[in-house]
Short mmCIF file of N, CA, C and O in Angstrom, two decimals:
data_model
loop_
_atom_site.label_atom_id
_atom_site.label_comp_id
_atom_site.label_asym_id
_atom_site.label_seq_id
_atom_site.Cartn_x
_atom_site.Cartn_y
_atom_site.Cartn_z
N MET A 30 80.91 105.91 87.69
CA MET A 30 82.00 105.77 88.61
C MET A 30 81.60 106.35 89.97
O MET A 30 81.10 107.45 90.05
N VAL A 31 81.82 105.60 91.02
CA VAL A 31 81.50 106.02 92.37
C VAL A 31 82.63 106.90 92.89
O VAL A 31 83.79 106.63 92.65
N ARG A 32 82.28 107.97 93.58
CA ARG A 32 83.30 108.85 94.14
C ARG A 32 83.15 108.89 95.65
O ARG A 32 82.05 108.99 96.16
N ILE A 33 84.27 108.82 96.34
CA ILE A 33 84.27 108.82 97.80
C ILE A 33 84.99 110.07 98.26
O ILE A 33 86.11 110.34 97.83
N ALA A 34 84.36 110.83 99.16
CA ALA A 34 84.97 112.05 99.68
C ALA A 34 86.01 111.70 100.73
O ALA A 34 85.83 110.77 101.51
N LEU A 35 87.09 112.43 100.73
CA LEU A 35 88.14 112.23 101.72
C LEU A 35 87.71 112.74 103.08
O LEU A 35 86.99 113.74 103.16
N PRO A 36 88.15 112.08 104.18
CA PRO A 36 87.86 112.63 105.49
C PRO A 36 88.56 113.97 105.66
O PRO A 36 89.71 114.12 105.27
N GLY A 37 87.86 114.93 106.19
CA GLY A 37 88.45 116.25 106.42
C GLY A 37 88.44 117.11 105.17
O GLY A 37 89.17 118.08 105.07
N GLY A 38 87.63 116.75 104.19
CA GLY A 38 87.55 117.56 102.98
C GLY A 38 88.52 117.06 101.93
O GLY A 38 89.06 115.97 102.00
N GLY A 39 88.74 117.84 100.93
CA GLY A 39 89.66 117.46 99.88
C GLY A 39 88.92 116.94 98.65
O GLY A 39 87.72 116.80 98.64
N GLU A 40 89.68 116.64 97.62
CA GLU A 40 89.12 116.16 96.37
C GLU A 40 88.65 114.71 96.52
O GLU A 40 89.33 113.88 97.09
N PRO A 41 87.45 114.40 96.02
CA PRO A 41 86.98 113.02 96.10
C PRO A 41 87.82 112.09 95.24
O PRO A 41 88.41 112.50 94.26
N LEU A 42 87.84 110.80 95.65
CA LEU A 42 88.63 109.79 94.94
C LEU A 42 87.72 108.93 94.09
O LEU A 42 86.59 108.66 94.45
N ALA A 43 88.23 108.50 92.98
CA ALA A 43 87.50 107.51 92.19
C ALA A 43 87.67 106.17 92.89
O ALA A 43 88.78 105.77 93.22
N ALA A 44 86.57 105.48 93.16
CA ALA A 44 86.61 104.25 93.95
C ALA A 44 86.78 103.04 93.04
O ALA A 44 85.85 102.31 92.78
N TYR A 45 87.98 102.86 92.54
CA TYR A 45 88.22 101.73 91.67
C TYR A 45 89.52 101.01 92.02
O TYR A 45 89.91 100.06 91.37
N ASN A 46 90.21 101.45 93.01
CA ASN A 46 91.55 100.95 93.26
C ASN A 46 91.70 100.52 94.71
O ASN A 46 92.07 101.31 95.56
N PHE A 47 91.41 99.26 94.99
CA PHE A 47 91.55 98.73 96.34
C PHE A 47 92.72 97.77 96.42
O PHE A 47 92.82 96.84 95.61
N ARG A 48 93.62 97.98 97.37
CA ARG A 48 94.73 97.07 97.61
C ARG A 48 94.38 96.25 98.85
O ARG A 48 94.08 96.80 99.91
N VAL A 49 94.45 94.94 98.73
CA VAL A 49 94.12 94.03 99.82
C VAL A 49 95.39 93.28 100.20
O VAL A 49 96.05 92.70 99.34
N THR A 50 95.72 93.29 101.49
CA THR A 50 96.92 92.61 101.97
C THR A 50 96.53 91.56 103.00
O THR A 50 95.85 91.86 103.98
N VAL A 51 96.98 90.33 102.76
CA VAL A 51 96.77 89.20 103.68
C VAL A 51 98.12 88.51 103.85
O VAL A 51 98.70 88.04 102.87
N ASP A 52 98.62 88.46 105.07
CA ASP A 52 99.91 87.82 105.34
C ASP A 52 101.01 88.31 104.39
O ASP A 52 101.72 87.53 103.78
N ALA A 53 101.13 89.61 104.23
CA ALA A 53 102.14 90.27 103.38
C ALA A 53 101.98 89.94 101.91
O ALA A 53 102.85 90.23 101.11
N GLN A 54 100.88 89.33 101.51
CA GLN A 54 100.56 89.06 100.10
C GLN A 54 99.59 90.15 99.64
O GLN A 54 98.53 90.32 100.22
N ALA A 55 99.96 90.87 98.60
CA ALA A 55 99.13 91.98 98.11
C ALA A 55 98.31 91.55 96.90
O ALA A 55 98.80 90.80 96.04
N MET A 56 97.07 92.01 96.85
CA MET A 56 96.17 91.78 95.73
C MET A 56 95.49 93.10 95.41
O MET A 56 95.44 93.99 96.24
N SER A 57 94.93 93.21 94.22
CA SER A 57 94.18 94.40 93.82
C SER A 57 92.76 93.98 93.45
O SER A 57 92.58 92.96 92.79
N PHE A 58 91.78 94.79 93.87
CA PHE A 58 90.39 94.52 93.55
C PHE A 58 89.72 95.80 93.08
O PHE A 58 90.08 96.90 93.50
N ALA A 59 88.70 95.64 92.23
CA ALA A 59 87.96 96.79 91.71
C ALA A 59 86.76 97.13 92.58
O ALA A 59 86.30 98.26 92.59
N LYS A 60 86.23 96.14 93.32
CA LYS A 60 85.02 96.38 94.10
C LYS A 60 85.08 95.61 95.41
O LYS A 60 85.46 94.44 95.44
N VAL A 61 84.69 96.29 96.50
CA VAL A 61 84.63 95.67 97.83
C VAL A 61 83.27 96.03 98.42
O VAL A 61 82.87 97.19 98.42
N SER A 62 82.54 95.03 98.92
CA SER A 62 81.24 95.31 99.52
C SER A 62 81.08 94.54 100.82
O SER A 62 81.69 93.48 101.00
N GLY A 63 80.28 95.09 101.73
CA GLY A 63 79.97 94.42 102.98
C GLY A 63 80.80 94.85 104.17
O GLY A 63 80.67 94.28 105.24
N LEU A 64 81.64 95.85 104.02
CA LEU A 64 82.46 96.30 105.14
C LEU A 64 81.60 97.05 106.15
O LEU A 64 81.16 98.17 105.89
N HIS A 65 81.33 96.43 107.26
CA HIS A 65 80.65 97.10 108.36
C HIS A 65 80.98 96.36 109.66
O HIS A 65 81.42 95.22 109.64
N ARG A 66 80.79 97.04 110.75
CA ARG A 66 81.08 96.46 112.06
C ARG A 66 79.78 96.35 112.83
O ARG A 66 78.99 97.29 112.85
N GLU A 67 79.59 95.22 113.46
CA GLU A 67 78.34 94.98 114.17
C GLU A 67 78.63 94.26 115.48
O GLU A 67 79.47 93.37 115.53
N HIS A 68 77.95 94.69 116.55
CA HIS A 68 78.08 94.05 117.86
C HIS A 68 76.76 93.38 118.22
O HIS A 68 75.69 93.81 117.79
N GLN A 69 76.84 92.38 119.04
CA GLN A 69 75.65 91.72 119.56
C GLN A 69 75.00 92.66 120.58
O GLN A 69 75.69 93.29 121.38
N THR A 70 73.68 92.76 120.56
CA THR A 70 72.96 93.58 121.54
C THR A 70 71.83 92.75 122.16
O THR A 70 71.39 91.76 121.59
N LEU A 71 71.39 93.20 123.31
CA LEU A 71 70.31 92.52 124.01
C LEU A 71 69.46 93.58 124.70
O LEU A 71 69.98 94.49 125.34
N THR A 72 68.16 93.48 124.55
CA THR A 72 67.25 94.39 125.25
C THR A 72 66.93 93.78 126.61
O THR A 72 66.46 92.64 126.69
N TYR A 73 67.20 94.55 127.67
CA TYR A 73 67.01 94.06 129.03
C TYR A 73 65.78 94.73 129.64
O TYR A 73 65.68 95.95 129.69
N ARG A 74 64.83 93.93 130.07
CA ARG A 74 63.62 94.45 130.71
C ARG A 74 63.64 94.01 132.18
O ARG A 74 63.69 92.82 132.48
N HIS A 75 63.59 94.98 133.06
CA HIS A 75 63.57 94.68 134.49
C HIS A 75 62.20 95.03 135.07
O HIS A 75 61.30 95.45 134.34
N GLY A 76 62.06 94.88 136.34
CA GLY A 76 60.77 95.07 137.00
C GLY A 76 60.17 96.46 136.87
O GLY A 76 58.97 96.62 136.90
N LEU A 77 61.01 97.50 136.72
CA LEU A 77 60.50 98.87 136.59
C LEU A 77 60.61 99.39 135.15
O LEU A 77 60.59 100.60 134.92
N SER A 78 60.72 98.48 134.17
CA SER A 78 60.82 98.90 132.77
C SER A 78 59.63 99.71 132.31
O SER A 78 59.76 100.60 131.48
N PHE A 79 58.45 99.41 132.86
CA PHE A 79 57.26 100.15 132.45
C PHE A 79 57.37 101.62 132.81
O PHE A 79 56.79 102.48 132.17
N ARG A 80 58.15 101.96 133.87
CA ARG A 80 58.31 103.34 134.30
C ARG A 80 59.62 103.95 133.80
O ARG A 80 59.66 105.07 133.33
N GLU A 81 60.71 103.20 133.92
CA GLU A 81 62.03 103.73 133.58
C GLU A 81 62.46 103.44 132.15
O GLU A 81 63.43 104.02 131.67
N GLY A 82 61.77 102.54 131.49
CA GLY A 82 62.14 102.18 130.11
C GLY A 82 63.09 101.00 130.08
O GLY A 82 63.66 100.60 131.10
N GLU A 83 63.24 100.46 128.92
CA GLU A 83 64.11 99.30 128.72
C GLU A 83 65.55 99.76 128.59
O GLU A 83 65.83 100.89 128.24
N GLU A 84 66.46 98.86 128.84
CA GLU A 84 67.88 99.13 128.66
C GLU A 84 68.39 98.24 127.54
O GLU A 84 67.96 97.10 127.40
N ILE A 85 69.29 98.77 126.77
CA ILE A 85 69.91 97.99 125.70
C ILE A 85 71.36 97.75 126.11
O ILE A 85 72.13 98.68 126.33
N ALA A 86 71.70 96.48 126.23
CA ALA A 86 73.07 96.11 126.58
C ALA A 86 73.82 95.80 125.29
O ALA A 86 73.30 95.12 124.41
N LYS A 87 75.04 96.31 125.17
CA LYS A 87 75.87 96.08 124.00
C LYS A 87 77.05 95.22 124.42
O LYS A 87 77.78 95.57 125.33
N TYR A 88 77.21 94.11 123.75
CA TYR A 88 78.31 93.20 124.07
C TYR A 88 79.46 93.41 123.10
O TYR A 88 79.25 93.66 121.92
N ARG A 89 80.67 93.27 123.58
CA ARG A 89 81.85 93.47 122.75
C ARG A 89 82.23 92.19 122.01
O ARG A 89 83.38 91.86 121.85
N ILE A 90 81.25 91.46 121.56
CA ILE A 90 81.50 90.26 120.76
C ILE A 90 81.28 90.66 119.31
O ILE A 90 80.18 91.01 118.91
N ASP A 91 82.36 90.66 118.55
CA ASP A 91 82.24 91.02 117.14
C ASP A 91 81.52 89.91 116.39
O ASP A 91 81.82 88.74 116.55
N LYS A 92 80.58 90.31 115.59
CA LYS A 92 79.85 89.38 114.75
C LYS A 92 80.62 89.19 113.44
O LYS A 92 81.19 90.14 112.92
N TYR A 93 80.64 87.98 112.94
CA TYR A 93 81.24 87.75 111.62
C TYR A 93 80.26 88.21 110.56
O TYR A 93 79.10 87.80 110.56
N VAL A 94 80.72 89.07 109.67
CA VAL A 94 79.89 89.60 108.60
C VAL A 94 80.49 89.19 107.26
O VAL A 94 81.71 89.06 107.13
N PRO A 95 79.65 88.98 106.24
CA PRO A 95 80.19 88.62 104.93
C PRO A 95 80.75 89.84 104.20
O PRO A 95 80.11 90.89 104.17
N VAL A 96 81.95 89.70 103.64
CA VAL A 96 82.58 90.75 102.84
C VAL A 96 82.93 90.12 101.49
O VAL A 96 83.47 89.02 101.44
N THR A 97 82.60 90.82 100.42
CA THR A 97 82.86 90.31 99.07
C THR A 97 83.82 91.25 98.35
O THR A 97 83.61 92.45 98.32
N LEU A 98 84.88 90.66 97.78
CA LEU A 98 85.85 91.40 96.99
C LEU A 98 85.70 90.90 95.55
O LEU A 98 85.71 89.69 95.32
N GLU A 99 85.54 91.83 94.60
CA GLU A 99 85.26 91.43 93.23
C GLU A 99 86.28 91.98 92.25
O GLU A 99 86.85 93.03 92.46
N ARG A 100 86.45 91.24 91.16
CA ARG A 100 87.31 91.59 90.03
C ARG A 100 88.71 91.94 90.49
O ARG A 100 89.11 93.10 90.47
N GLY A 101 89.43 90.90 90.90
CA GLY A 101 90.76 91.11 91.44
C GLY A 101 91.86 90.40 90.69
O GLY A 101 91.62 89.56 89.82
N SER A 102 93.08 90.75 91.05
CA SER A 102 94.25 90.08 90.50
C SER A 102 95.29 89.95 91.60
O SER A 102 95.36 90.77 92.50
N ALA A 103 96.06 88.88 91.49
CA ALA A 103 97.12 88.62 92.47
C ALA A 103 98.21 87.82 91.79
O ALA A 103 97.94 86.95 90.97
N THR A 104 99.45 88.14 92.12
CA THR A 104 100.55 87.33 91.60
C THR A 104 100.84 86.24 92.61
O THR A 104 100.86 86.48 93.82
N GLY A 105 101.04 85.03 92.14
CA GLY A 105 101.30 83.91 93.03
C GLY A 105 100.13 83.67 93.97
O GLY A 105 100.29 83.69 95.18
N ALA A 106 98.94 83.45 93.43
CA ALA A 106 97.73 83.31 94.23
C ALA A 106 97.60 81.95 94.91
O ALA A 106 96.54 81.60 95.40
N LYS A 107 98.68 81.19 94.97
CA LYS A 107 98.64 79.88 95.62
C LYS A 107 98.23 79.99 97.09
O LYS A 107 97.52 79.14 97.62
N PHE A 108 98.64 81.08 97.74
CA PHE A 108 98.28 81.27 99.15
C PHE A 108 96.77 81.39 99.34
O PHE A 108 96.24 81.02 100.38
N LEU A 109 96.04 81.93 98.34
CA LEU A 109 94.58 82.02 98.44
C LEU A 109 93.95 80.64 98.52
O LEU A 109 93.05 80.40 99.32
N TYR A 110 94.42 79.73 97.69
CA TYR A 110 93.87 78.37 97.70
C TYR A 110 94.22 77.66 99.00
O TYR A 110 93.40 76.93 99.55
N GLN A 111 95.43 77.87 99.51
CA GLN A 111 95.83 77.28 100.79
C GLN A 111 94.97 77.83 101.92
O GLN A 111 94.53 77.10 102.80
N TRP A 112 94.73 79.13 101.91
CA TRP A 112 93.90 79.78 102.94
C TRP A 112 92.49 79.23 102.91
O TRP A 112 91.89 78.93 103.94
N LEU A 113 91.95 79.06 101.72
CA LEU A 113 90.60 78.51 101.56
C LEU A 113 90.53 77.07 102.08
O LEU A 113 89.57 76.69 102.75
N GLU A 114 91.55 76.28 101.80
CA GLU A 114 91.56 74.88 102.23
C GLU A 114 91.74 74.73 103.74
O GLU A 114 91.10 73.91 104.37
N GLU A 115 92.63 75.51 104.33
CA GLU A 115 92.90 75.36 105.77
C GLU A 115 91.86 76.02 106.66
O GLU A 115 91.79 75.76 107.84
N GLN A 116 91.05 76.92 106.10
CA GLN A 116 89.98 77.61 106.82
C GLN A 116 90.48 78.35 108.05
O GLN A 116 89.81 78.43 109.07
N GLY A 117 91.69 78.91 107.97
CA GLY A 117 92.28 79.63 109.09
C GLY A 117 91.87 81.08 109.15
O GLY A 117 91.42 81.66 108.16
N ARG A 118 92.03 81.67 110.32
CA ARG A 118 91.76 83.10 110.51
C ARG A 118 93.04 83.87 110.24
O ARG A 118 94.09 83.53 110.76
N ARG A 119 92.89 84.92 109.46
CA ARG A 119 94.05 85.74 109.12
C ARG A 119 93.69 87.22 109.23
O ARG A 119 92.53 87.60 109.07
N ALA A 120 94.69 88.03 109.50
CA ALA A 120 94.50 89.48 109.51
C ALA A 120 94.52 89.98 108.07
O ALA A 120 95.23 89.43 107.22
N MET A 121 93.73 91.01 107.81
CA MET A 121 93.61 91.54 106.45
C MET A 121 93.51 93.06 106.52
O MET A 121 92.97 93.59 107.49
N GLU A 122 94.04 93.73 105.51
CA GLU A 122 93.87 95.18 105.40
C GLU A 122 93.42 95.50 103.99
O GLU A 122 93.99 95.00 103.01
N ILE A 123 92.38 96.31 103.89
CA ILE A 123 91.84 96.75 102.60
C ILE A 123 92.06 98.26 102.52
O ILE A 123 91.53 99.01 103.33
N SER A 124 92.86 98.70 101.55
CA SER A 124 93.20 100.11 101.41
C SER A 124 92.59 100.68 100.14
O SER A 124 92.69 100.08 99.07
N LEU A 125 91.96 101.84 100.27
CA LEU A 125 91.50 102.59 99.11
C LEU A 125 92.68 103.45 98.66
O LEU A 125 93.24 104.21 99.45
N CYS A 126 93.06 103.29 97.39
CA CYS A 126 94.24 104.00 96.87
C CYS A 126 93.82 105.08 95.89
O CYS A 126 92.78 104.98 95.24
N ASP A 127 94.66 106.12 95.80
CA ASP A 127 94.40 107.18 94.83
C ASP A 127 94.90 106.74 93.46
O ASP A 127 95.34 105.61 93.27
N GLU A 128 94.86 107.65 92.49
CA GLU A 128 95.26 107.30 91.12
C GLU A 128 96.74 106.94 90.99
O GLU A 128 97.14 106.30 90.04
N ARG A 129 97.57 107.33 91.97
CA ARG A 129 98.99 106.98 91.95
C ARG A 129 99.27 105.66 92.69
O ARG A 129 100.40 105.23 92.74
N GLY A 130 98.23 105.08 93.32
CA GLY A 130 98.41 103.83 94.05
C GLY A 130 98.78 104.03 95.51
O GLY A 130 99.13 103.07 96.19
N THR A 131 98.69 105.25 96.00
CA THR A 131 99.01 105.56 97.40
C THR A 131 97.77 105.34 98.26
O THR A 131 96.72 105.90 97.98
N PRO A 132 97.87 104.54 99.35
CA PRO A 132 96.72 104.32 100.22
C PRO A 132 96.28 105.62 100.90
O PRO A 132 97.10 106.39 101.38
N VAL A 133 94.97 105.86 100.91
CA VAL A 133 94.40 107.06 101.50
C VAL A 133 93.56 106.72 102.73
O VAL A 133 93.55 107.45 103.70
N LEU A 134 92.85 105.61 102.67
CA LEU A 134 91.97 105.17 103.74
C LEU A 134 92.06 103.65 103.80
O LEU A 134 92.14 103.00 102.76
N ALA A 135 92.06 103.09 105.02
CA ALA A 135 92.20 101.63 105.13
C ALA A 135 91.21 101.07 106.14
O ALA A 135 90.83 101.75 107.10
N TRP A 136 90.80 99.85 105.90
CA TRP A 136 89.98 99.08 106.82
C TRP A 136 90.80 97.90 107.27
O TRP A 136 91.33 97.15 106.44
N ARG A 137 90.96 97.74 108.56
CA ARG A 137 91.69 96.60 109.10
C ARG A 137 90.70 95.57 109.60
O ARG A 137 89.74 95.90 110.30
N ILE A 138 90.95 94.33 109.27
CA ILE A 138 90.11 93.22 109.68
C ILE A 138 90.97 92.31 110.55
O ILE A 138 91.98 91.78 110.10
N ALA A 139 90.57 92.16 111.82
CA ALA A 139 91.35 91.36 112.76
C ALA A 139 91.29 89.87 112.43
O ALA A 139 92.30 89.16 112.52
N GLN A 140 90.11 89.39 112.03
CA GLN A 140 89.94 87.97 111.72
C GLN A 140 89.15 87.84 110.43
O GLN A 140 88.00 88.25 110.37
N ALA A 141 89.79 87.27 109.44
CA ALA A 141 89.13 87.02 108.16
C ALA A 141 89.27 85.54 107.81
O ALA A 141 90.34 84.96 107.96
N ILE A 142 88.17 84.95 107.37
CA ILE A 142 88.16 83.55 106.97
C ILE A 142 87.66 83.49 105.53
O ILE A 142 86.55 83.95 105.24
N ALA A 143 88.46 82.92 104.63
CA ALA A 143 88.06 82.78 103.24
C ALA A 143 87.03 81.66 103.13
O ALA A 143 87.25 80.56 103.64
N VAL A 144 85.89 81.95 102.51
CA VAL A 144 84.84 80.94 102.39
C VAL A 144 84.52 80.58 100.93
O VAL A 144 83.98 79.51 100.67
N LYS A 145 84.86 81.45 99.97
CA LYS A 145 84.56 81.14 98.58
C LYS A 145 85.48 81.93 97.65
O LYS A 145 85.69 83.12 97.85
N LEU A 146 86.01 81.24 96.65
CA LEU A 146 86.87 81.87 95.65
C LEU A 146 86.35 81.46 94.28
O LEU A 146 86.22 80.28 93.99
N THR A 147 86.00 82.45 93.47
CA THR A 147 85.43 82.19 92.16
C THR A 147 86.35 82.73 91.08
O THR A 147 86.76 83.89 91.14
N ALA A 148 86.67 81.89 90.10
CA ALA A 148 87.50 82.31 88.97
C ALA A 148 86.60 82.80 87.83
O ALA A 148 85.48 82.34 87.69
N PRO A 149 87.11 83.71 87.00
CA PRO A 149 86.32 84.17 85.86
C PRO A 149 86.37 83.13 84.73
O PRO A 149 87.10 82.14 84.81
N THR A 150 85.64 83.39 83.67
CA THR A 150 85.75 82.58 82.47
C THR A 150 87.07 82.93 81.80
O THR A 150 87.33 84.09 81.51
N PHE A 151 87.90 81.93 81.59
CA PHE A 151 89.22 82.19 81.01
C PHE A 151 89.14 82.15 79.49
O PHE A 151 88.53 81.26 78.91
N ASP A 152 89.77 83.13 78.86
CA ASP A 152 89.82 83.23 77.42
C ASP A 152 91.25 83.61 77.05
O ASP A 152 91.76 84.66 77.47
N ALA A 153 91.91 82.77 76.25
CA ALA A 153 93.31 83.01 75.89
C ALA A 153 93.49 84.26 75.04
O ALA A 153 94.58 84.82 74.97
N LYS A 154 92.44 84.73 74.39
CA LYS A 154 92.52 85.90 73.53
C LYS A 154 92.34 87.21 74.29
O LYS A 154 92.52 88.28 73.74
N ALA A 155 91.94 87.12 75.55
CA ALA A 155 91.66 88.33 76.32
C ALA A 155 92.61 88.45 77.50
O ALA A 155 93.15 87.48 77.99
N ASN A 156 92.79 89.68 77.96
CA ASN A 156 93.61 89.95 79.13
C ASN A 156 92.64 90.23 80.28
O ASN A 156 92.31 91.38 80.55
N GLU A 157 92.16 89.19 80.92
CA GLU A 157 91.12 89.31 81.93
C GLU A 157 91.69 89.25 83.34
O GLU A 157 92.86 88.98 83.55
N ILE A 158 90.81 89.43 84.29
CA ILE A 158 91.15 89.37 85.70
C ILE A 158 91.40 87.93 86.14
O ILE A 158 91.01 86.99 85.46
N ALA A 159 92.05 87.72 87.27
CA ALA A 159 92.36 86.38 87.75
C ALA A 159 91.38 85.90 88.82
O ALA A 159 91.26 84.71 89.04
N ILE A 160 90.71 86.83 89.51
CA ILE A 160 89.77 86.47 90.58
C ILE A 160 88.46 87.20 90.29
O ILE A 160 88.43 88.43 90.24
N GLU A 161 87.40 86.44 90.10
CA GLU A 161 86.09 87.07 89.91
C GLU A 161 85.56 87.57 91.26
O GLU A 161 85.24 88.73 91.41
N THR A 162 85.47 86.65 92.25
CA THR A 162 85.06 87.05 93.60
C THR A 162 85.83 86.27 94.64
O THR A 162 86.16 85.10 94.45
N LEU A 163 86.10 86.92 95.75
CA LEU A 163 86.64 86.30 96.95
C LEU A 163 85.69 86.69 98.07
O LEU A 163 85.52 87.87 98.35
N GLU A 164 85.05 85.70 98.66
CA GLU A 164 84.13 85.97 99.76
C GLU A 164 84.77 85.53 101.06
O GLU A 164 85.33 84.45 101.15
N ILE A 165 84.67 86.43 102.06
CA ILE A 165 85.24 86.13 103.37
C ILE A 165 84.18 86.39 104.45
O ILE A 165 83.20 87.09 104.21
N LYS A 166 84.41 85.84 105.62
CA LYS A 166 83.68 86.20 106.83
C LYS A 166 84.67 87.01 107.66
O LYS A 166 85.81 86.58 107.87
N ALA A 167 84.26 88.19 108.11
CA ALA A 167 85.18 89.10 108.77
C ALA A 167 84.65 89.54 110.13
O ALA A 167 83.45 89.76 110.30
N ALA A 168 85.56 89.67 111.10
CA ALA A 168 85.23 90.19 112.43
C ALA A 168 86.35 91.12 112.87
O ALA A 168 87.51 90.95 112.48
N GLY A 169 86.00 92.10 113.69
CA GLY A 169 87.01 93.04 114.19
C GLY A 169 87.41 94.04 113.14
O GLY A 169 88.59 94.31 112.94
N ILE A 170 86.44 94.64 112.46
CA ILE A 170 86.72 95.61 111.39
C ILE A 170 86.87 96.99 112.01
O ILE A 170 86.05 97.43 112.79
N SER A 171 87.95 97.68 111.65
CA SER A 171 88.17 99.05 112.11
C SER A 171 88.64 99.90 110.94
O SER A 171 89.24 99.40 109.99
N VAL A 172 88.36 101.19 111.00
CA VAL A 172 88.75 102.13 109.95
C VAL A 172 90.00 102.87 110.40
O VAL A 172 90.08 103.34 111.54
N VAL A 173 90.97 103.00 109.48
CA VAL A 173 92.21 103.69 109.77
C VAL A 173 92.33 104.85 108.79
O VAL A 173 92.28 104.65 107.58
N HIS A 174 92.45 106.08 109.29
CA HIS A 174 92.64 107.25 108.44
C HIS A 174 94.13 107.46 108.30
O HIS A 174 94.83 107.71 109.28
N LEU A 175 94.63 107.37 107.09
CA LEU A 175 96.05 107.50 106.81
C LEU A 175 96.40 108.97 106.55
O LEU A 175 95.58 109.71 105.99
N PRO A 176 97.61 109.38 106.93
CA PRO A 176 98.00 110.79 106.70
C PRO A 176 98.21 111.10 105.24
O PRO A 176 98.44 110.33 104.42
#
């Protein structure tokens, strides 16, 4: 089991409880990977670079990065299929919850596009998950520390 330390100290959390919200639709996932923020950069070399050094310019253009959510469940997941079909950009929030289900830390995604939805192997004798993986392209990722 992976443990994540709380910002500012405190008892670490077991990282197994992620709540994902898209357009007021809540889902739960066991694993989230790929959350990072990246900007486009350019190395600028001018006439005096040999003496003064190169400059690195950072552009405020958010790059779309792949984010994968695994082993999830959602009630009324029809909106996921609609989102995948329409290929629209939506706002998303991924919250790490404690053992009581209270959000402790959240990542906000300004623009998320669903690109792949995978279902698990269905077995009528088992109580399995409803979503194996949901893959998105995400831009504008920010971290929110909740009180």
